[in-house]
Amino acid sequence: MDVMKIKEVAERAKEMALLSGLQMRPAESPSSSDLIHHGPFTLFPSKIPSKLLSQAKEAQKDFNLMMHRVAHDHDFLYQSLKNVIKVDEFTKHLWDIYEAVKKEGPAQTKCLGLFRNDYMMDTGGTTNTNIDNLKLKQIEFNTIASSFGGLVSQLRDVH
């Protein structure tokens, strides 16, 4: 696909995103109802070797277990967050909620973790993108970033 065609497809995709409800308010005007822009999306899918996808799925089980154990270890959490709680209002507010729930006792025996683990494929510094040279590299683990869940359903229409 030539550059002009890609630009045309990109502009049409942005319009479709807005028409499909894939919209966000800009960070600089979060309360404005007059300003919106399209939510983030990729124009073309990324090819992921099945070997690396399987690796990510398998690793996720261990990350999920680790986060579950961390979330249920009050002393570890406090030692890890005590300095942040002193200076960060958002974290302090979350800690206060956690403390109130802990004091009150759980209302149910089940818990749900919503996690997103982000990876990139590393070529090992070579320009050869042969599948055998690719390695999976974890770049981020999110335990609270699930805000785009409501936008994902609109992506099908955009694509």
PDB file of C-alpha atoms in Angstrom:
ATOM      1  CA  MET A   1       0.000   0.000   0.000  1.00  0.00           C
ATOM      2  CA  ASP A   2       1.489   3.368  -0.982  1.00  0.00           C
ATOM      3  CA  VAL A   3       1.924   6.286   1.424  1.00  0.00           C
ATOM      4  CA  MET A   4      -1.001   8.329   0.052  1.00  0.00           C
ATOM      5  CA  LYS A   5      -3.360   5.367   0.327  1.00  0.00           C
ATOM      6  CA  ILE A   6      -2.238   4.731   3.934  1.00  0.00           C
ATOM      7  CA  LYS A   7      -2.871   8.399   4.805  1.00  0.00           C
ATOM      8  CA  GLU A   8      -6.342   8.184   3.259  1.00  0.00           C
ATOM      9  CA  VAL A   9      -7.140   4.973   5.145  1.00  0.00           C
ATOM     10  CA  ALA A  10      -5.853   6.550   8.382  1.00  0.00           C
ATOM     11  CA  GLU A  11      -8.108   9.603   7.968  1.00  0.00           C
ATOM     12  CA  ARG A  12     -11.129   7.425   7.204  1.00  0.00           C
ATOM     13  CA  ALA A  13     -10.364   5.261  10.257  1.00  0.00           C
ATOM     14  CA  LYS A  14     -10.204   8.347  12.501  1.00  0.00           C
ATOM     15  CA  GLU A  15     -13.597   9.503  11.198  1.00  0.00           C
ATOM     16  CA  MET A  16     -15.034   6.026  11.676  1.00  0.00           C
ATOM     17  CA  ALA A  17     -13.654   5.940  15.223  1.00  0.00           C
ATOM     18  CA  LEU A  18     -15.510   9.147  16.063  1.00  0.00           C
ATOM     19  CA  LEU A  19     -18.702   7.978  14.365  1.00  0.00           C
ATOM     20  CA  SER A  20     -18.521   4.615  16.156  1.00  0.00           C
ATOM     21  CA  GLY A  21     -18.251   6.144  19.606  1.00  0.00           C
ATOM     22  CA  LEU A  22     -14.534   5.509  20.092  1.00  0.00           C
ATOM     23  CA  GLN A  23     -14.241   8.940  21.688  1.00  0.00           C
ATOM     24  CA  MET A  24     -12.378  10.521  24.560  1.00  0.00           C
ATOM     25  CA  ARG A  25     -12.176  13.946  26.097  1.00  0.00           C
ATOM     26  CA  PRO A  26      -8.705  15.449  25.832  1.00  0.00           C
ATOM     27  CA  ALA A  27      -6.544  15.462  28.979  1.00  0.00           C
ATOM     28  CA  GLU A  28      -6.260  19.256  28.838  1.00  0.00           C
ATOM     29  CA  SER A  29     -10.094  19.641  28.928  1.00  0.00           C
ATOM     30  CA  PRO A  30     -11.418  16.599  30.813  1.00  0.00           C
ATOM     31  CA  SER A  31     -14.702  18.286  31.795  1.00  0.00           C
ATOM     32  CA  SER A  32     -15.531  19.778  28.414  1.00  0.00           C
ATOM     33  CA  SER A  33     -18.441  18.400  26.427  1.00  0.00           C
ATOM     34  CA  ASP A  34     -17.371  20.455  23.414  1.00  0.00           C
ATOM     35  CA  LEU A  35     -14.008  18.817  22.776  1.00  0.00           C
ATOM     36  CA  ILE A  36     -13.432  15.181  21.897  1.00  0.00           C
ATOM     37  CA  HIS A  37     -10.918  13.161  19.978  1.00  0.00           C
ATOM     38  CA  HIS A  38     -10.771   9.552  18.904  1.00  0.00           C
ATOM     39  CA  GLY A  39      -9.463   6.932  21.279  1.00  0.00           C
ATOM     40  CA  PRO A  40      -6.174   5.225  20.476  1.00  0.00           C
ATOM     41  CA  PHE A  41      -6.148   2.357  18.016  1.00  0.00           C
ATOM     42  CA  THR A  42      -3.778   0.700  15.582  1.00  0.00           C
ATOM     43  CA  LEU A  43      -4.420   0.983  11.896  1.00  0.00           C
ATOM     44  CA  PHE A  44      -2.915  -2.399  11.070  1.00  0.00           C
ATOM     45  CA  PRO A  45      -2.653  -5.471  13.288  1.00  0.00           C
ATOM     46  CA  SER A  46       0.712  -6.567  14.640  1.00  0.00           C
ATOM     47  CA  LYS A  47       1.824 -10.033  13.678  1.00  0.00           C
ATOM     48  CA  ILE A  48       2.764 -12.039  16.738  1.00  0.00           C
ATOM     49  CA  PRO A  49       4.387 -15.453  16.341  1.00  0.00           C
ATOM     50  CA  SER A  50       2.239 -18.109  18.002  1.00  0.00           C
ATOM     51  CA  LYS A  51       5.266 -19.256  20.028  1.00  0.00           C
ATOM     52  CA  LEU A  52       5.544 -15.813  21.661  1.00  0.00           C
ATOM     53  CA  LEU A  53       1.790 -15.524  22.200  1.00  0.00           C
ATOM     54  CA  SER A  54       1.815 -18.884  23.984  1.00  0.00           C
ATOM     55  CA  GLN A  55       4.767 -17.699  26.066  1.00  0.00           C
ATOM     56  CA  ALA A  56       2.863 -14.562  27.119  1.00  0.00           C
ATOM     57  CA  LYS A  57      -0.243 -16.564  28.031  1.00  0.00           C
ATOM     58  CA  GLU A  58       1.807 -18.985  30.117  1.00  0.00           C
ATOM     59  CA  ALA A  59       3.705 -16.190  31.898  1.00  0.00           C
ATOM     60  CA  GLN A  60       0.419 -14.437  32.696  1.00  0.00           C
ATOM     61  CA  LYS A  61      -0.571 -17.266  35.021  1.00  0.00           C
ATOM     62  CA  ASP A  62       2.526 -16.617  37.147  1.00  0.00           C
ATOM     63  CA  PHE A  63       1.991 -12.839  37.109  1.00  0.00           C
ATOM     64  CA  ASN A  64      -1.632 -13.301  38.164  1.00  0.00           C
ATOM     65  CA  LEU A  65      -0.623 -15.548  41.060  1.00  0.00           C
ATOM     66  CA  MET A  66       2.093 -13.121  42.139  1.00  0.00           C
ATOM     67  CA  MET A  67      -0.314 -10.154  42.110  1.00  0.00           C
ATOM     68  CA  HIS A  68      -2.905 -12.164  44.017  1.00  0.00           C
ATOM     69  CA  ARG A  69      -0.359 -12.968  46.718  1.00  0.00           C
ATOM     70  CA  VAL A  70       0.902  -9.389  46.885  1.00  0.00           C
ATOM     71  CA  ALA A  71      -2.661  -8.060  47.168  1.00  0.00           C
ATOM     72  CA  HIS A  72      -3.289 -10.325  50.148  1.00  0.00           C
ATOM     73  CA  ASP A  73      -0.048  -9.561  52.006  1.00  0.00           C
ATOM     74  CA  HIS A  74      -0.845  -6.502  54.131  1.00  0.00           C
ATOM     75  CA  ASP A  75       2.638  -6.153  55.640  1.00  0.00           C
ATOM     76  CA  PHE A  76       4.355  -6.340  52.260  1.00  0.00           C
ATOM     77  CA  LEU A  77       1.943  -3.807  50.774  1.00  0.00           C
ATOM     78  CA  TYR A  78       2.402  -1.392  53.654  1.00  0.00           C
ATOM     79  CA  GLN A  79       6.202  -1.629  53.567  1.00  0.00           C
ATOM     80  CA  SER A  80       6.163  -1.114  49.794  1.00  0.00           C
ATOM     81  CA  LEU A  81       3.735   1.826  49.812  1.00  0.00           C
ATOM     82  CA  LYS A  82       4.334   3.638  53.109  1.00  0.00           C
ATOM     83  CA  ASN A  83       6.488   6.384  51.563  1.00  0.00           C
ATOM     84  CA  VAL A  84       4.227   6.810  48.528  1.00  0.00           C
ATOM     85  CA  ILE A  85       1.139   7.109  50.743  1.00  0.00           C
ATOM     86  CA  LYS A  86       2.743  10.098  52.444  1.00  0.00           C
ATOM     87  CA  VAL A  87       3.073  12.115  49.227  1.00  0.00           C
ATOM     88  CA  ASP A  88       0.581  10.788  46.658  1.00  0.00           C
ATOM     89  CA  GLU A  89      -3.116  11.563  47.237  1.00  0.00           C
ATOM     90  CA  PHE A  90      -4.406   8.977  44.758  1.00  0.00           C
ATOM     91  CA  THR A  91      -2.426   6.146  46.351  1.00  0.00           C
ATOM     92  CA  LYS A  92      -3.368   7.393  49.829  1.00  0.00           C
ATOM     93  CA  HIS A  93      -7.049   7.308  48.870  1.00  0.00           C
ATOM     94  CA  LEU A  94      -6.704   3.734  47.548  1.00  0.00           C
ATOM     95  CA  TRP A  95      -4.857   2.746  50.721  1.00  0.00           C
ATOM     96  CA  ASP A  96      -7.614   4.226  52.877  1.00  0.00           C
ATOM     97  CA  ILE A  97     -10.216   2.180  50.971  1.00  0.00           C
ATOM     98  CA  TYR A  98      -8.078  -0.923  51.364  1.00  0.00           C
ATOM     99  CA  GLU A  99      -7.691  -0.316  55.111  1.00  0.00           C
ATOM    100  CA  ALA A 100     -11.449   0.237  55.573  1.00  0.00           C
ATOM    101  CA  VAL A 101     -12.295  -2.989  53.729  1.00  0.00           C
ATOM    102  CA  LYS A 102      -9.632  -4.899  55.649  1.00  0.00           C
ATOM    103  CA  LYS A 103     -10.989  -3.614  58.980  1.00  0.00           C
ATOM    104  CA  GLU A 104     -14.582  -4.362  57.994  1.00  0.00           C
ATOM    105  CA  GLY A 105     -13.700  -7.805  56.697  1.00  0.00           C
ATOM    106  CA  PRO A 106     -14.462  -9.131  53.241  1.00  0.00           C
ATOM    107  CA  ALA A 107     -18.119  -9.365  52.273  1.00  0.00           C
ATOM    108  CA  GLN A 108     -17.424 -12.245  49.923  1.00  0.00           C
ATOM    109  CA  THR A 109     -14.960 -15.069  49.577  1.00  0.00           C
ATOM    110  CA  LYS A 110     -14.110 -14.492  45.920  1.00  0.00           C
ATOM    111  CA  CYS A 111     -11.940 -11.761  44.450  1.00  0.00           C
ATOM    112  CA  LEU A 112     -11.333 -10.586  40.905  1.00  0.00           C
ATOM    113  CA  GLY A 113      -8.133  -9.151  39.491  1.00  0.00           C
ATOM    114  CA  LEU A 114      -8.235  -7.145  36.267  1.00  0.00           C
ATOM    115  CA  PHE A 115      -4.707  -7.179  34.922  1.00  0.00           C
ATOM    116  CA  ARG A 116      -3.083  -6.141  31.689  1.00  0.00           C
ATOM    117  CA  ASN A 117       0.440  -7.215  30.944  1.00  0.00           C
ATOM    118  CA  ASP A 118       2.113  -5.416  28.034  1.00  0.00           C
ATOM    119  CA  TYR A 119       4.872  -6.946  25.957  1.00  0.00           C
ATOM    120  CA  MET A 120       7.044  -5.985  23.011  1.00  0.00           C
ATOM    121  CA  MET A 121       8.985  -8.185  20.669  1.00  0.00           C
ATOM    122  CA  ASP A 122      12.743  -7.706  20.877  1.00  0.00           C
ATOM    123  CA  THR A 123      14.964  -8.460  17.899  1.00  0.00           C
ATOM    124  CA  GLY A 124      18.071  -8.585  20.051  1.00  0.00           C
ATOM    125  CA  GLY A 125      19.506  -5.511  18.358  1.00  0.00           C
ATOM    126  CA  THR A 126      19.540  -7.032  14.894  1.00  0.00           C
ATOM    127  CA  THR A 127      17.608  -5.867  11.859  1.00  0.00           C
ATOM    128  CA  ASN A 128      16.830  -9.490  11.041  1.00  0.00           C
ATOM    129  CA  THR A 129      13.240 -10.005  12.198  1.00  0.00           C
ATOM    130  CA  ASN A 130      13.340 -13.739  11.638  1.00  0.00           C
ATOM    131  CA  ILE A 131      10.852 -15.328  14.039  1.00  0.00           C
ATOM    132  CA  ASP A 132      13.643 -17.367  15.632  1.00  0.00           C
ATOM    133  CA  ASN A 133      15.427 -14.130  16.645  1.00  0.00           C
ATOM    134  CA  LEU A 134      12.412 -12.547  18.338  1.00  0.00           C
ATOM    135  CA  LYS A 135      12.111 -12.562  22.116  1.00  0.00           C
ATOM    136  CA  LEU A 136       9.216 -11.492  24.266  1.00  0.00           C
ATOM    137  CA  LYS A 137       9.986  -8.589  26.626  1.00  0.00           C
ATOM    138  CA  GLN A 138       7.576  -7.487  29.309  1.00  0.00           C
ATOM    139  CA  ILE A 139       7.329  -3.698  29.462  1.00  0.00           C
ATOM    140  CA  GLU A 140       4.435  -3.059  31.830  1.00  0.00           C
ATOM    141  CA  PHE A 141       2.054  -4.746  34.241  1.00  0.00           C
ATOM    142  CA  ASN A 142      -1.155  -2.851  34.982  1.00  0.00           C
ATOM    143  CA  THR A 143      -3.332  -3.610  37.944  1.00  0.00           C
ATOM    144  CA  ILE A 144      -5.694  -0.667  37.588  1.00  0.00           C
ATOM    145  CA  ALA A 145      -5.654   0.353  33.922  1.00  0.00           C
ATOM    146  CA  SER A 146      -8.865  -1.097  32.555  1.00  0.00           C
ATOM    147  CA  SER A 147     -10.441   2.148  31.386  1.00  0.00           C
ATOM    148  CA  PHE A 148     -10.531   1.309  27.684  1.00  0.00           C
ATOM    149  CA  GLY A 149     -12.596  -1.827  28.211  1.00  0.00           C
ATOM    150  CA  GLY A 150     -15.722   0.082  27.189  1.00  0.00           C
ATOM    151  CA  LEU A 151     -14.106   1.359  23.995  1.00  0.00           C
ATOM    152  CA  VAL A 152     -12.901  -1.986  22.674  1.00  0.00           C
ATOM    153  CA  SER A 153     -16.313  -3.002  21.340  1.00  0.00           C
ATOM    154  CA  GLN A 154     -16.281  -0.007  18.973  1.00  0.00           C
ATOM    155  CA  LEU A 155     -12.970  -1.066  17.428  1.00  0.00           C
ATOM    156  CA  ARG A 156     -14.628  -3.775  15.355  1.00  0.00           C
ATOM    157  CA  ASP A 157     -16.584  -1.119  13.462  1.00  0.00           C
ATOM    158  CA  VAL A 158     -13.465   0.981  12.958  1.00  0.00           C
ATOM    159  CA  HIS A 159     -11.514  -1.936  11.559  1.00  0.00           C
TER     160      HIS A 159
END
